[in-house]
Coordinates of C-alpha atoms in Angstrom, one line a residue:
X1 CA -0.3 -14.9 16.5
X2 CA -2.6 -12.7 15.4
X3 CA -3.1 -8.9 13.7
X4 CA -4.6 -6.9 16.3
X5 CA -6.6 -3.9 15.9
X6 CA -6.3 -1.2 18.4
X7 CA -8.0 1.5 20.1
X8 CA -6.7 4.2 17.8
X9 CA -9.3 3.4 14.7
X10 CA -12.0 3.9 17.4
X11 CA -13.6 7.1 16.0
X12 CA -12.1 7.4 12.4
X13 CA -12.6 4.0 11.0
X14 CA -10.4 4.4 7.6
X15 CA -10.0 1.7 5.5
X16 CA -7.4 1.7 4.0
X17 CA -6.5 -1.7 5.0
X18 CA -9.4 -3.6 3.9
X19 CA -9.0 -2.7 0.4
X20 CA -5.2 -4.9 0.7
X21 CA -6.6 -7.7 3.0
X22 CA -6.1 -10.2 0.7
X23 CA -8.7 -12.5 2.9
X24 CA -11.4 -10.6 3.8
X25 CA -11.1 -10.8 7.6
X26 CA -12.1 -7.2 8.8
X27 CA -16.1 -6.9 10.2
X28 CA -17.0 -3.1 11.3
X29 CA -19.4 -1.6 13.6
X30 CA -20.4 2.4 13.4
X31 CA -17.0 3.2 15.1
X32 CA -14.3 1.0 13.9
X33 CA -13.1 -1.9 12.1
X34 CA -11.7 -5.7 13.9
X35 CA -9.7 -8.4 12.6
X36 CA -11.1 -11.9 12.8
X37 CA -8.4 -14.0 13.5
X38 CA -10.3 -16.9 12.2
X39 CA -10.1 -15.6 8.2
X40 CA -6.8 -13.7 9.1
X41 CA -3.6 -14.9 6.9
X42 CA -1.5 -13.2 9.3
X43 CA 0.0 -12.0 5.7
X44 CA 0.8 -8.5 7.4
X45 CA -0.4 -6.7 4.5
X46 CA -3.0 -4.0 6.1
X47 CA -0.4 -2.8 8.9
X48 CA 1.8 -0.6 6.9
X49 CA -1.5 1.1 5.1
X50 CA -3.4 2.0 8.4
X51 CA -2.9 5.7 8.4
X52 CA -3.5 6.1 12.5
X53 CA -1.4 3.0 13.5
X54 CA -4.2 0.8 14.6
X55 CA -2.9 -2.4 13.2
X56 CA 0.0 -4.6 15.0
X57 CA 1.2 -8.1 15.0
X58 CA 0.4 -9.4 18.2
X59 CA 4.3 -9.9 18.8
X60 CA 4.9 -6.1 18.4
X61 CA 2.2 -5.3 20.0
X62 CA 2.4 -2.7 23.2
X63 CA 1.3 -4.3 26.7
X64 CA -0.9 -1.7 26.8
X65 CA -2.9 -2.7 24.0
X66 CA -2.9 -6.4 25.0
X67 CA -6.4 -6.7 25.9
X68 CA -7.3 -5.4 22.6
X69 CA -6.5 -9.0 20.8
X70 CA -9.3 -10.5 22.6
X71 CA -12.1 -7.4 21.8
X72 CA -10.9 -8.6 18.1
X73 CA -11.6 -12.1 18.9
X74 CA -14.8 -11.6 20.3
X75 CA -16.1 -8.7 17.9
X76 CA -15.1 -9.7 14.5
X77 CA -17.8 -12.5 14.3
X78 CA -20.5 -10.3 15.6
X79 CA -20.3 -7.8 13.0
X80 CA -20.8 -7.8 9.4
X81 CA -17.2 -8.6 7.0
X82 CA -16.9 -5.8 4.9
X83 CA -14.5 -5.9 1.4
X84 CA -14.5 -2.4 0.2
X85 CA -12.9 0.5 1.7
X86 CA -15.6 3.1 3.1
X87 CA -15.8 6.8 4.1
X88 CA -13.6 7.7 7.0
X89 CA -15.6 8.8 10.1
X90 CA -13.0 11.8 10.6
X91 CA -14.3 15.1 8.7
X92 CA -11.3 16.0 5.7
X93 CA -9.8 12.0 5.7
X94 CA -8.1 10.6 3.2

């Protein structure tokens, strides 16, 4: 199983998830964050803090979002890890 960031993160990139992650498994590009399944310890701490419900445990992932398992696995290792909360992309975001 894996914890997965989905398309709901695209364009807002809230990083409350990063602030609660004990494993440092989040990586970011200019539009969103991704989880590296190789470093994620599947603690699920990130799931309830995401304000746009973009993060799922793979076992709870809607079938329509299944492609995001591979997207996270492919993208995360190519991007820099982030370990601190970043400003969100959406104006007026928390």
